[in-house]
Tab-separated table of C-alpha atoms in Angstrom:
chain	number	residue	atom	x	y	z
A	24	MET	CA	120.674	86.072	100.642
A	25	ASP	CA	120.309	89.902	101.968
A	26	LYS	CA	119.491	92.254	99.271
A	27	GLN	CA	122.454	94.068	100.228
A	28	GLN	CA	124.732	91.004	99.371
A	29	ARG	CA	122.850	90.157	96.340
A	30	PRO	CA	124.101	92.027	92.751
A	31	VAL	CA	122.453	95.194	91.421
A	32	LEU	CA	120.693	94.380	88.322
A	33	ILE	CA	119.073	98.206	87.512
A	34	SER	CA	120.047	101.226	89.374
A	35	MET	CA	117.625	104.869	89.110
A	36	ARG	CA	119.329	107.955	90.485
A	37	GLY	CA	117.703	111.296	90.263
A	38	VAL	CA	115.381	109.995	87.817
A	39	GLY	CA	112.664	112.331	86.819
A	40	LEU	CA	110.326	112.489	83.995
A	41	ARG	CA	107.842	115.209	82.724
A	42	HIS	CA	104.966	115.306	80.204
A	43	GLY	CA	104.554	118.538	78.922
A	44	LEU	CA	104.679	121.059	81.899
A	45	ARG	CA	103.290	118.270	84.098
A	46	ARG	CA	106.219	116.695	86.199
A	47	VAL	CA	104.678	112.666	86.638
A	48	LEU	CA	108.123	111.218	88.457
A	49	SER	CA	110.351	113.021	90.407
A	50	GLY	CA	113.434	112.418	92.980
A	51	VAL	CA	113.407	108.573	91.902
A	52	ASP	CA	116.454	106.927	93.789
A	53	LEU	CA	115.757	103.063	93.367
A	54	ASP	CA	118.204	99.832	93.419
A	55	ILE	CA	116.679	96.404	92.044
A	56	HIS	CA	118.701	93.387	93.093
A	57	ARG	CA	118.686	90.050	91.491
A	58	GLY	CA	116.266	87.640	92.755
A	59	ASP	CA	114.341	90.327	93.993
A	60	PHE	CA	110.243	90.417	94.078
A	61	MET	CA	109.389	93.892	93.780
A	62	ALA	CA	105.673	94.731	94.095
A	63	ILE	CA	104.729	98.023	92.926
A	64	THR	CA	101.512	99.753	94.103
A	65	GLY	CA	100.218	103.417	94.331
A	66	PRO	CA	97.245	105.632	92.984
A	67	ASN	CA	96.024	105.931	89.135
A	68	GLY	CA	98.090	108.514	87.952
A	69	GLY	CA	100.940	108.330	90.064
A	70	GLY	CA	103.640	107.176	87.776
A	71	LYS	CA	103.606	103.441	88.145
A	72	THR	CA	103.675	102.378	84.380
A	73	SER	CA	106.064	105.345	83.435
A	74	LEU	CA	108.667	103.935	86.128
A	75	LEU	CA	108.239	100.441	84.696
A	76	ARG	CA	108.785	102.212	81.100
A	77	ILE	CA	111.767	104.130	81.965
A	78	ILE	CA	113.120	100.724	83.758
A	79	LEU	CA	112.729	98.911	80.141
A	80	ARG	CA	114.148	102.186	78.390
A	81	LEU	CA	110.956	102.518	76.460
A	82	LEU	CA	110.982	106.235	77.909
A	83	ARG	CA	113.598	108.532	78.421
A	84	PRO	CA	113.856	110.031	81.882
A	85	SER	CA	113.814	114.153	81.527
A	86	GLU	CA	116.680	114.045	84.268
A	87	GLY	CA	118.773	111.441	86.389
A	88	GLU	CA	120.328	107.836	84.923
A	89	VAL	CA	119.460	104.247	84.380
A	90	ALA	CA	122.028	101.867	84.331
A	91	TYR	CA	121.949	98.083	83.929
A	92	PHE	CA	124.640	95.739	85.500
A	93	ALA	CA	125.707	91.966	84.261
A	94	ALA	CA	126.132	89.471	86.806
A	95	ASP	CA	130.045	90.269	87.223
A	96	GLY	CA	128.946	94.052	88.228
A	97	SER	CA	129.862	95.591	85.150
A	98	ARG	CA	127.756	98.219	83.374
A	99	ALA	CA	125.371	96.371	80.376
A	100	ASP	CA	124.148	97.802	77.447
A	101	ARG	CA	120.866	95.692	77.828
A	102	LEU	CA	119.218	93.207	79.799
A	103	ASP	CA	117.211	90.332	78.734
A	104	VAL	CA	113.308	90.656	79.850
A	105	GLY	CA	109.880	89.069	79.942
A	106	TYR	CA	107.474	92.118	79.756
A	107	LEU	CA	103.678	91.954	80.142
A	108	PRO	CA	102.453	95.608	79.533
A	109	GLN	CA	99.197	97.267	81.197
A	110	LYS	CA	97.038	97.556	78.027
A	111	ASN	CA	96.502	94.920	75.650
A	112	THR	CA	98.816	95.498	72.765
A	113	ILE	CA	97.914	93.033	69.998
A	114	ASP	CA	95.789	94.545	67.386
A	115	SER	CA	92.594	92.354	67.329
A	116	HIS	CA	92.286	92.626	63.442
A	117	PHE	CA	95.845	91.240	63.121
A	118	PRO	CA	95.828	87.258	61.753
A	119	LEU	CA	98.074	86.210	64.501
A	120	THR	CA	97.182	82.927	66.232
A	121	VAL	CA	97.398	82.068	69.865
A	122	SER	CA	100.467	80.424	69.322
A	123	GLU	CA	102.240	82.713	67.488
A	124	VAL	CA	101.682	85.237	69.822
A	125	VAL	CA	102.743	83.040	72.803
A	126	ALA	CA	106.318	82.468	70.528
A	127	SER	CA	107.027	85.945	69.710
A	128	GLY	CA	108.235	86.286	73.205
A	129	LEU	CA	111.560	84.284	71.889
A	130	LEU	CA	112.090	86.937	69.089
A	131	GLY	CA	115.561	87.806	69.131
A	132	CYS	CA	116.765	84.353	71.037
A	133	ARG	CA	119.197	82.787	69.334
A	134	GLY	CA	120.323	79.243	68.565
A	135	MET	CA	116.888	77.763	68.721
A	136	SER	CA	115.571	75.226	66.343
A	137	ARG	CA	112.255	75.167	65.103
A	138	LYS	CA	111.471	72.016	67.189
A	139	ASP	CA	112.890	73.941	70.077
A	140	VAL	CA	110.422	76.724	69.504
A	141	GLU	CA	107.726	74.985	68.976
A	142	GLU	CA	108.408	72.441	72.206
A	143	ARG	CA	109.072	75.438	74.763
A	144	THR	CA	105.396	77.111	72.782
A	145	ASN	CA	103.308	73.996	73.706
A	146	ALA	CA	104.686	74.133	77.189
A	147	ILE	CA	104.142	77.532	77.985
A	148	LEU	CA	100.438	76.802	76.261
A	149	ARG	CA	100.205	74.329	78.868
A	150	THR	CA	101.479	76.785	81.860
A	151	ILE	CA	98.690	79.209	81.010
A	152	GLY	CA	95.649	76.911	80.305
A	153	MET	CA	95.609	77.946	76.362
A	154	GLU	CA	96.730	74.704	74.509
A	155	ARG	CA	93.201	74.287	73.185
A	156	HIS	CA	92.791	77.732	71.775
A	157	ALA	CA	96.748	77.088	70.341
A	158	SER	CA	95.330	77.901	66.321
A	159	GLN	CA	92.949	80.427	67.042
A	160	PRO	CA	93.086	84.046	66.357
A	161	ILE	CA	93.912	86.029	68.554
A	162	GLY	CA	91.251	88.602	67.813
A	163	ARG	CA	88.755	85.955	68.632
A	164	LEU	CA	89.574	85.643	72.156
A	165	SER	CA	87.963	87.143	75.228
A	166	GLY	CA	89.871	90.027	77.418
A	167	GLY	CA	91.073	87.538	79.799
A	168	GLN	CA	92.586	85.045	77.161
A	169	VAL	CA	94.314	87.759	75.594
A	170	GLN	CA	96.099	88.585	78.882
A	171	ARG	CA	96.948	84.587	79.714
A	172	SER	CA	98.473	84.782	75.830
A	173	LEU	CA	100.180	88.295	76.731
A	174	LEU	CA	101.435	86.285	80.342
A	175	GLY	CA	102.774	83.397	77.949
A	176	ARG	CA	104.886	85.217	75.690
A	177	ALA	CA	106.203	87.475	78.824
A	178	LEU	CA	107.089	84.118	80.187
A	179	ILE	CA	108.223	81.797	77.479
A	180	SER	CA	111.931	83.173	76.980
A	181	GLU	CA	112.634	82.445	80.759
A	182	ALA	CA	114.362	85.781	81.130
A	183	PRO	CA	116.110	86.546	83.924
A	184	LEU	CA	114.076	89.801	84.654
A	185	LEU	CA	109.882	89.648	84.698
A	186	ILE	CA	108.168	92.673	84.583
A	187	LEU	CA	104.579	92.625	85.065
A	188	ASP	CA	102.227	95.252	84.917
A	189	GLU	CA	98.750	94.735	86.315
A	190	PRO	CA	98.898	90.887	85.353
A	191	LEU	CA	95.409	90.219	87.155
A	192	SER	CA	93.980	92.477	84.423
A	193	TYR	CA	90.709	90.414	82.904
A	194	VAL	CA	91.660	87.348	84.015
A	195	ASP	CA	89.346	85.113	86.361
A	196	LYS	CA	89.394	83.824	89.872
A	197	HIS	CA	90.718	80.732	88.531
A	198	PHE	CA	93.780	81.865	86.921
A	199	GLU	CA	94.527	84.648	89.126
A	200	GLN	CA	95.130	81.665	91.403
A	201	ARG	CA	97.345	80.030	88.709
A	202	ILE	CA	99.254	83.249	88.323
A	203	TYR	CA	100.142	83.193	92.184
A	204	GLU	CA	101.275	79.447	91.475
A	205	ILE	CA	103.202	80.808	88.493
A	206	LEU	CA	105.134	83.758	90.303
A	207	ARG	CA	105.810	81.326	93.570
A	208	GLU	CA	107.960	79.068	91.190
A	209	LYS	CA	109.223	81.693	89.604
A	210	ALA	CA	110.251	83.954	92.704
A	211	GLY	CA	114.110	83.568	93.616
A	212	ASN	CA	115.614	82.545	90.561
A	213	THR	CA	114.337	85.405	88.704
A	214	THR	CA	113.891	88.855	89.384
A	215	ILE	CA	110.373	90.287	89.661
A	216	VAL	CA	108.890	93.222	89.304
A	217	LEU	CA	105.061	93.598	89.173
A	218	VAL	CA	102.505	96.491	89.509
A	219	SER	CA	98.980	95.732	90.798
A	220	HIS	CA	96.157	96.832	93.030
A	221	GLU	CA	95.402	93.557	94.103
A	222	MET	CA	98.081	93.319	96.748
A	223	THR	CA	96.421	90.928	99.401
A	224	ALA	CA	98.487	87.560	98.278
A	225	ILE	CA	101.205	89.434	96.411
A	226	ALA	CA	102.624	91.227	99.609
A	227	ALA	CA	103.055	87.773	101.222
A	228	MET	CA	105.392	86.809	98.222
A	229	ALA	CA	107.068	89.946	97.437
A	230	THR	CA	110.685	90.769	98.960
A	231	ARG	CA	109.858	94.480	98.456
A	232	HIS	CA	107.466	96.614	98.473
A	233	ILE	CA	107.254	100.380	97.003
A	234	ILE	CA	104.302	102.767	96.679
A	235	VAL	CA	104.795	105.271	93.243
A	236	ASP	CA	102.752	108.463	93.759
A	237	GLY	CA	104.932	111.036	91.689
A	238	THR	CA	107.796	109.617	93.605
A	239	VAL	CA	109.145	106.592	95.080
A	240	HIS	CA	108.241	105.450	98.629
A	241	VAL	CA	110.373	102.148	99.658
A	242	CYS	CA	108.143	100.001	102.654
A	243	HIS	CA	109.376	97.745	105.226
A	244	SER	CA	107.876	94.362	105.800
A	245	ASP	CA	107.584	92.125	109.246
A	246	ASN	CA	105.830	89.502	109.944
A	247	HIS	CA	103.625	89.943	106.438
A	248	ARG	CA	102.644	93.503	107.373
A	249	VAL	CA	103.808	95.877	105.108
A	250	VAL	CA	104.802	99.737	106.594
A	251	CYS	CA	105.273	102.388	104.401
A	252	ASP	CA	106.555	105.833	105.261
A	253	CYS	CA	105.645	107.965	103.056
A	254	GLY	CA	105.650	111.340	104.765
């Protein structure tokens, strides 16, 4: 289905953001449709992470509007989201195990028994290759293992919207390929918004491409070539 026929999930109109006197984003007009796989790139400091945080309502824009929509087109107050932040948000001294970190992605999911949570957690641990580390404290893991665990937390709720900020950070080449497999499995049924500097493989999977460098430039793809008019 063409994106013009797919329902809009998130709409941004005239969105801008200032930090003090510094303008981070301006004039952002962007629709994210259900089923989109949106790949985002751009220079460091260009506002990529700020854009994601505005989408998630973790940051309030200085101007403009961000609207969520339900499947029937009506306005929605909130969205179910799986989110992988750019930076490690786990306190390395906090006594959480890998299983507990992954299972924390189910907080707020109602109607799940303890057995359901355990089965879902074990399945995700296998998906991310961390089943042998399930009972280890998160603070004892390498950066790549922490990244796997946080990815598991983002995936476990099977939310219809998946937002990943630099998911390839810290991981080795082997698990990088596993991430690509997971994305291929999710694409189409899940709306994916992904920020990465490693776009070679991701560009071929994504259905939409944007560059963020203080505003948003929508790119056009043709036969796996991505052309952006940033003029």
